[in-house]
Amino acid sequence: MTRAVGSRRRSAAATLAAVAAATVLAACAPTSPPEPEPAPAAAFGHVHALGWDPVSDRTYAATHDGVWELPTGAMPEAYPGAGAGPAEPVQVGGNRQDTMGFTVARPGLLLASGHPGADDDHDLEAPNLGLMSSTDGARTWTPVSLRGAVDFHDLEAAELPGGGLRVYGLDSADGTVRVSDDGGATWAAAPPIAARDLAVDPGAPDRIYATTAEGLMRSDDAGASWSRVDGAPALVLVVATDAGDLVGIDVDGTVQRLRGDEWTAHGRASGAVEAMAVVGGDEQWLLLADERGIVASDDLGASVTVLVPGAT
């Protein structure tokens, strides 16, 4: 899935909140987790989500075979994580879970869901991981809620005005959008929607978008009700950026952007797109996982730099 994961760059206050939350959660993790070891890109399998974390300064791919750090040495200095990554893709922490849902919820806080790998430590409970969190760059994971019960195929997060963390999870079992206002500890269920992808507006946490076979849908009440976005192209994936734009991939592979009331077409993906994210601050970068591998673009797909060739 997408995730605008990485696109949610927070204010200074939000960052301080993130550090506080990370300090509490880190107490549950080993003091000195092992450094990740390089592994062949062929082990990626399907890419479910992409993102960048400003605390670790790493770019991540959540895949069928765990979470990976991506090489960024080929990226120009304008890319937020340029040169900070490994020389080749690295599977983080040796965990091989099928990471279906993934998001950089706050700086330094990763959230994920999916299924444990066959050889994983079965503190990761089958058949579903529920919601789990990491504060050490995906090296270790701590169960948060719904362990063994729920597999979220998409996760989105946004700051609440009072300093809490709103988390949306798309339950793969019935299409229910579950909503949490306490960082995923407890949940309420909104009505099901046949969605492929979700995106939350960073500046309005009650506003979420969903790509569906009937078109792009929008909710202004945290998923309680939905309406069609008039004039929107038929999108498969969508991200809501900090700048107030929507960026999506349509069914033909074209990158589409909504700015104000106008949709404009930009570059194109190559073949089927597995995952998308928008990362960075003033200079935003589009990350795509498609037939070229995992690529980055600062012009909405008109030109790309390949991070991992043929990784998808």
XYZ file of C-alpha atoms in Angstrom:
312
model
C 0.000 0.000 0.000
C 0.844 3.455 -0.181
C 1.531 5.414 2.388
C 1.811 8.701 2.390
C 3.797 7.253 4.689
C 6.698 9.326 4.929
C 4.854 12.359 3.597
C 3.569 13.361 7.040
C 6.300 15.704 8.148
C 5.167 17.190 11.415
C 5.568 20.460 13.215
C 8.148 20.902 15.947
C 5.500 20.210 18.571
C 4.498 17.006 16.871
C 8.132 15.949 16.677
C 8.557 16.489 20.412
C 5.447 14.396 20.978
C 6.905 11.720 18.771
C 10.148 11.668 20.751
C 8.199 11.321 23.984
C 6.151 8.467 22.581
C 9.266 6.828 21.205
C 10.947 6.995 24.612
C 8.065 5.139 26.256
C 7.787 2.494 23.553
C 11.529 1.974 23.321
C 11.528 0.604 26.846
C 9.804 -2.490 25.455
C 12.564 -3.135 22.889
C 16.046 -4.635 23.304
C 18.690 -2.119 24.333
C 21.075 -2.913 21.467
C 19.239 -4.456 18.506
C 21.470 -6.065 15.898
C 22.411 -4.105 12.808
C 20.652 -5.307 9.639
C 22.557 -7.497 7.215
C 22.456 -7.047 3.435
C 20.276 -9.481 1.508
C 19.528 -9.865 -2.197
C 16.876 -7.581 -3.674
C 15.227 -10.645 -5.225
C 13.952 -11.526 -1.734
C 11.705 -8.458 -1.715
C 8.649 -10.174 -3.093
C 5.656 -7.872 -3.394
C 6.115 -4.268 -2.179
C 3.179 -3.111 -0.077
C 4.266 0.343 1.119
C 7.067 2.898 0.952
C 8.151 5.681 3.258
C 10.915 7.809 4.750
C 11.547 8.501 8.450
C 13.237 11.820 9.359
C 14.607 10.387 12.630
C 16.505 7.449 11.141
C 16.854 9.300 7.794
C 16.157 5.972 6.117
C 13.887 5.161 3.189
C 11.831 1.987 3.737
C 10.016 -0.607 1.672
C 7.451 -2.775 3.464
C 7.281 -6.042 1.556
C 6.042 -9.615 1.457
C 9.353 -10.504 3.102
C 9.838 -7.961 5.853
C 10.799 -4.277 6.006
C 13.856 -3.164 4.044
C 16.131 -0.128 4.115
C 16.759 1.199 0.616
C 19.984 2.550 -0.878
C 19.898 6.299 -1.515
C 23.469 6.940 -2.626
C 22.331 7.717 -6.188
C 19.941 10.421 -5.012
C 20.764 14.147 -5.261
C 21.209 16.160 -2.071
C 17.692 17.526 -2.386
C 16.281 14.094 -1.505
C 15.677 14.057 2.275
C 17.530 10.794 2.901
C 20.235 11.169 0.262
C 23.288 9.068 1.066
C 21.968 7.943 4.448
C 20.902 4.463 3.400
C 22.897 1.271 2.919
C 24.886 0.486 -0.222
C 22.330 -2.164 -1.196
C 18.866 -3.155 0.051
C 18.948 -4.438 3.632
C 16.287 -6.541 5.320
C 15.910 -4.922 8.734
C 16.107 -6.979 11.906
C 15.878 -10.358 10.190
C 12.078 -10.253 10.469
C 10.395 -11.843 7.442
C 6.801 -10.912 8.233
C 4.452 -10.167 5.328
C 4.152 -6.456 6.082
C 0.828 -5.589 4.453
C 0.140 -2.267 6.158
C 2.922 0.185 7.004
C 3.282 3.888 7.764
C 5.724 6.339 9.293
C 3.128 7.546 11.781
C 5.370 10.149 13.397
C 9.061 10.869 13.146
C 10.707 7.864 14.770
C 7.486 5.838 15.052
C 6.681 3.129 12.507
C 3.382 1.239 12.508
C 2.781 -2.012 10.645
C 0.428 -4.964 10.236
C 0.230 -8.175 8.226
C 1.188 -11.811 8.834
C 4.216 -13.379 10.548
C 6.800 -15.122 8.415
C 7.146 -18.888 8.693
C 10.522 -18.599 10.439
C 9.798 -15.537 12.566
C 9.918 -15.427 16.318
C 6.334 -16.265 17.191
C 6.003 -13.429 19.595
C 4.491 -12.261 16.274
C 1.229 -14.140 16.594
C -0.409 -15.995 13.690
C -2.430 -15.642 11.628
C -2.549 -11.822 11.854
C -0.182 -9.329 13.415
C -2.814 -6.780 14.426
C -1.097 -3.422 14.934
C 2.554 -3.322 15.958
C 5.008 -0.470 16.406
C 8.728 0.113 16.095
C 10.834 2.946 17.488
C 14.199 1.581 16.328
C 13.803 1.709 12.568
C 11.976 -1.648 12.166
C 14.694 -3.658 13.912
C 12.261 -4.765 16.626
C 8.466 -4.623 16.839
C 6.129 -4.297 19.823
C 2.491 -5.515 19.669
C 0.065 -2.630 20.186
C -3.421 -4.102 19.698
C -5.614 -6.659 17.878
C -2.806 -9.207 17.962
C -3.734 -12.430 16.175
C -7.086 -11.004 15.099
C -6.702 -8.319 12.407
C -4.641 -7.877 9.254
C -4.617 -4.241 8.171
C -3.925 -3.893 4.444
C -3.454 -0.144 4.781
C -2.469 2.114 7.666
C -2.674 5.912 7.792
C -1.901 8.306 10.637
C -2.363 12.006 11.378
C -1.868 14.274 14.378
C -4.951 15.324 16.345
C -5.295 18.942 17.567
C -4.819 17.915 21.201
C -1.583 16.083 20.495
C -2.990 12.563 20.099
C -2.340 10.326 17.137
C -5.244 9.324 14.868
C -4.691 5.980 13.133
C -6.852 4.550 10.350
C -6.615 0.877 9.475
C -8.265 -0.912 6.550
C -9.323 -4.322 7.898
C -8.736 -6.850 5.134
C -11.382 -9.251 6.467
C -14.434 -7.091 5.787
C -13.265 -3.722 4.424
C -14.050 -1.986 7.715
C -12.126 1.221 8.314
C -11.095 1.027 11.953
C -10.304 4.320 13.685
C -8.142 4.907 16.754
C -7.556 8.206 18.542
C -4.939 6.847 20.944
C -2.223 5.677 18.606
C -3.843 2.322 17.908
C -4.444 1.101 21.459
C -8.251 1.078 21.109
C -10.451 1.165 18.030
C -13.900 2.102 16.749
C -15.257 0.667 13.506
C -16.632 2.777 10.667
C -18.879 1.200 8.010
C -17.118 -1.028 5.445
C -15.991 0.401 2.132
C -14.589 -1.555 -0.817
C -11.348 0.441 -0.870
C -8.016 -0.308 -2.502
C -6.132 2.502 -0.764
C -6.669 5.133 1.945
C -5.138 8.581 2.461
C -5.630 10.953 5.389
C -5.336 14.733 5.133
C -2.447 15.703 7.484
C -4.106 19.034 8.227
C -7.623 17.649 8.809
C -7.510 14.216 10.485
C -11.265 13.637 10.053
C -10.846 13.852 6.257
C -9.847 10.642 4.529
C -9.900 9.495 0.925
C -10.420 6.028 -0.522
C -9.801 4.688 -4.001
C -12.624 2.390 -5.101
C -14.000 0.801 -8.270
C -16.701 3.508 -8.228
C -14.173 6.342 -8.120
C -12.317 8.413 -5.540
C -14.335 8.776 -2.335
C -13.980 11.304 0.473
C -15.136 11.313 4.090
C -15.122 14.375 6.341
C -16.301 12.472 9.419
C -13.574 9.869 9.926
C -15.192 7.299 7.646
C -18.732 7.431 9.016
C -20.039 8.568 5.599
C -18.575 8.919 2.117
C -19.179 10.974 -1.017
C -17.674 10.798 -4.478
C -15.007 13.356 -5.403
C -16.485 14.947 -8.528
C -14.154 15.205 -11.495
C -11.484 12.959 -10.005
C -9.661 10.562 -12.332
C -10.022 6.837 -11.676
C -7.250 6.372 -9.141
C -5.701 3.175 -7.861
C -3.430 4.750 -5.232
C -3.652 8.146 -3.538
C -1.649 10.266 -1.071
C -2.664 13.484 0.696
C 0.418 15.692 1.126
C 1.394 18.232 3.763
C 1.100 20.900 1.070
C -2.639 20.237 0.796
C -2.469 18.412 -2.540
C -3.666 14.972 -3.525
C -1.285 12.862 -5.596
C -2.467 9.624 -7.156
C -1.830 6.994 -9.792
C -4.715 6.417 -12.187
C -5.715 3.148 -13.842
C -3.534 3.989 -16.870
C -0.448 4.563 -14.703
C -0.460 8.364 -15.003
C 0.520 10.455 -11.988
C -2.347 12.833 -11.215
C -2.274 15.809 -8.844
C -5.156 17.778 -7.346
C -4.100 21.308 -6.386
C -6.957 23.543 -5.382
C -9.833 22.485 -7.609
C -7.781 21.360 -10.606
C -6.482 17.917 -11.519
C -3.370 17.813 -13.720
C -1.631 14.852 -15.349
C 2.128 14.461 -14.988
C 4.545 11.541 -15.518
C 3.767 7.867 -15.910
C 4.545 4.712 -14.012
C 5.910 1.676 -15.803
C 3.420 -1.174 -15.713
C 1.461 -2.028 -12.588
C 2.208 0.097 -9.510
C 2.466 -1.783 -6.233
C 3.114 1.098 -3.828
C 3.487 4.871 -3.729
C 4.503 7.538 -1.225
C 5.318 11.245 -1.199
C 8.196 12.191 1.085
C 10.093 15.324 2.012
C 9.170 18.852 2.954
C 9.212 21.841 0.617
C 10.840 19.748 -2.117
C 8.635 16.689 -2.270
C 9.670 13.407 -3.829
C 7.447 10.719 -5.276
C 8.410 7.117 -4.505
C 7.011 4.354 -6.713
C 7.339 0.587 -6.809
C 6.605 -0.530 -10.362
C 8.143 -2.649 -13.114
C 11.353 -0.572 -13.022
C 11.867 -1.486 -9.370
C 11.698 1.215 -6.700
C 12.179 4.693 -8.140
C 12.137 8.291 -6.902
C 11.060 11.439 -8.747
C 11.049 15.141 -7.921
C 8.804 16.015 -10.886
C 5.836 13.696 -10.314
C 7.164 10.909 -12.472
C 8.381 12.820 -15.529
C 11.913 11.643 -14.683
C 13.086 9.096 -12.120
C 16.142 7.850 -10.261
C 16.174 4.088 -9.667
C 16.869 3.133 -6.049
C 16.427 -0.626 -6.481
C 16.230 -1.975 -10.021
C 13.697 -4.699 -10.681
C 12.931 -5.150 -7.005
C 9.183 -5.639 -7.456
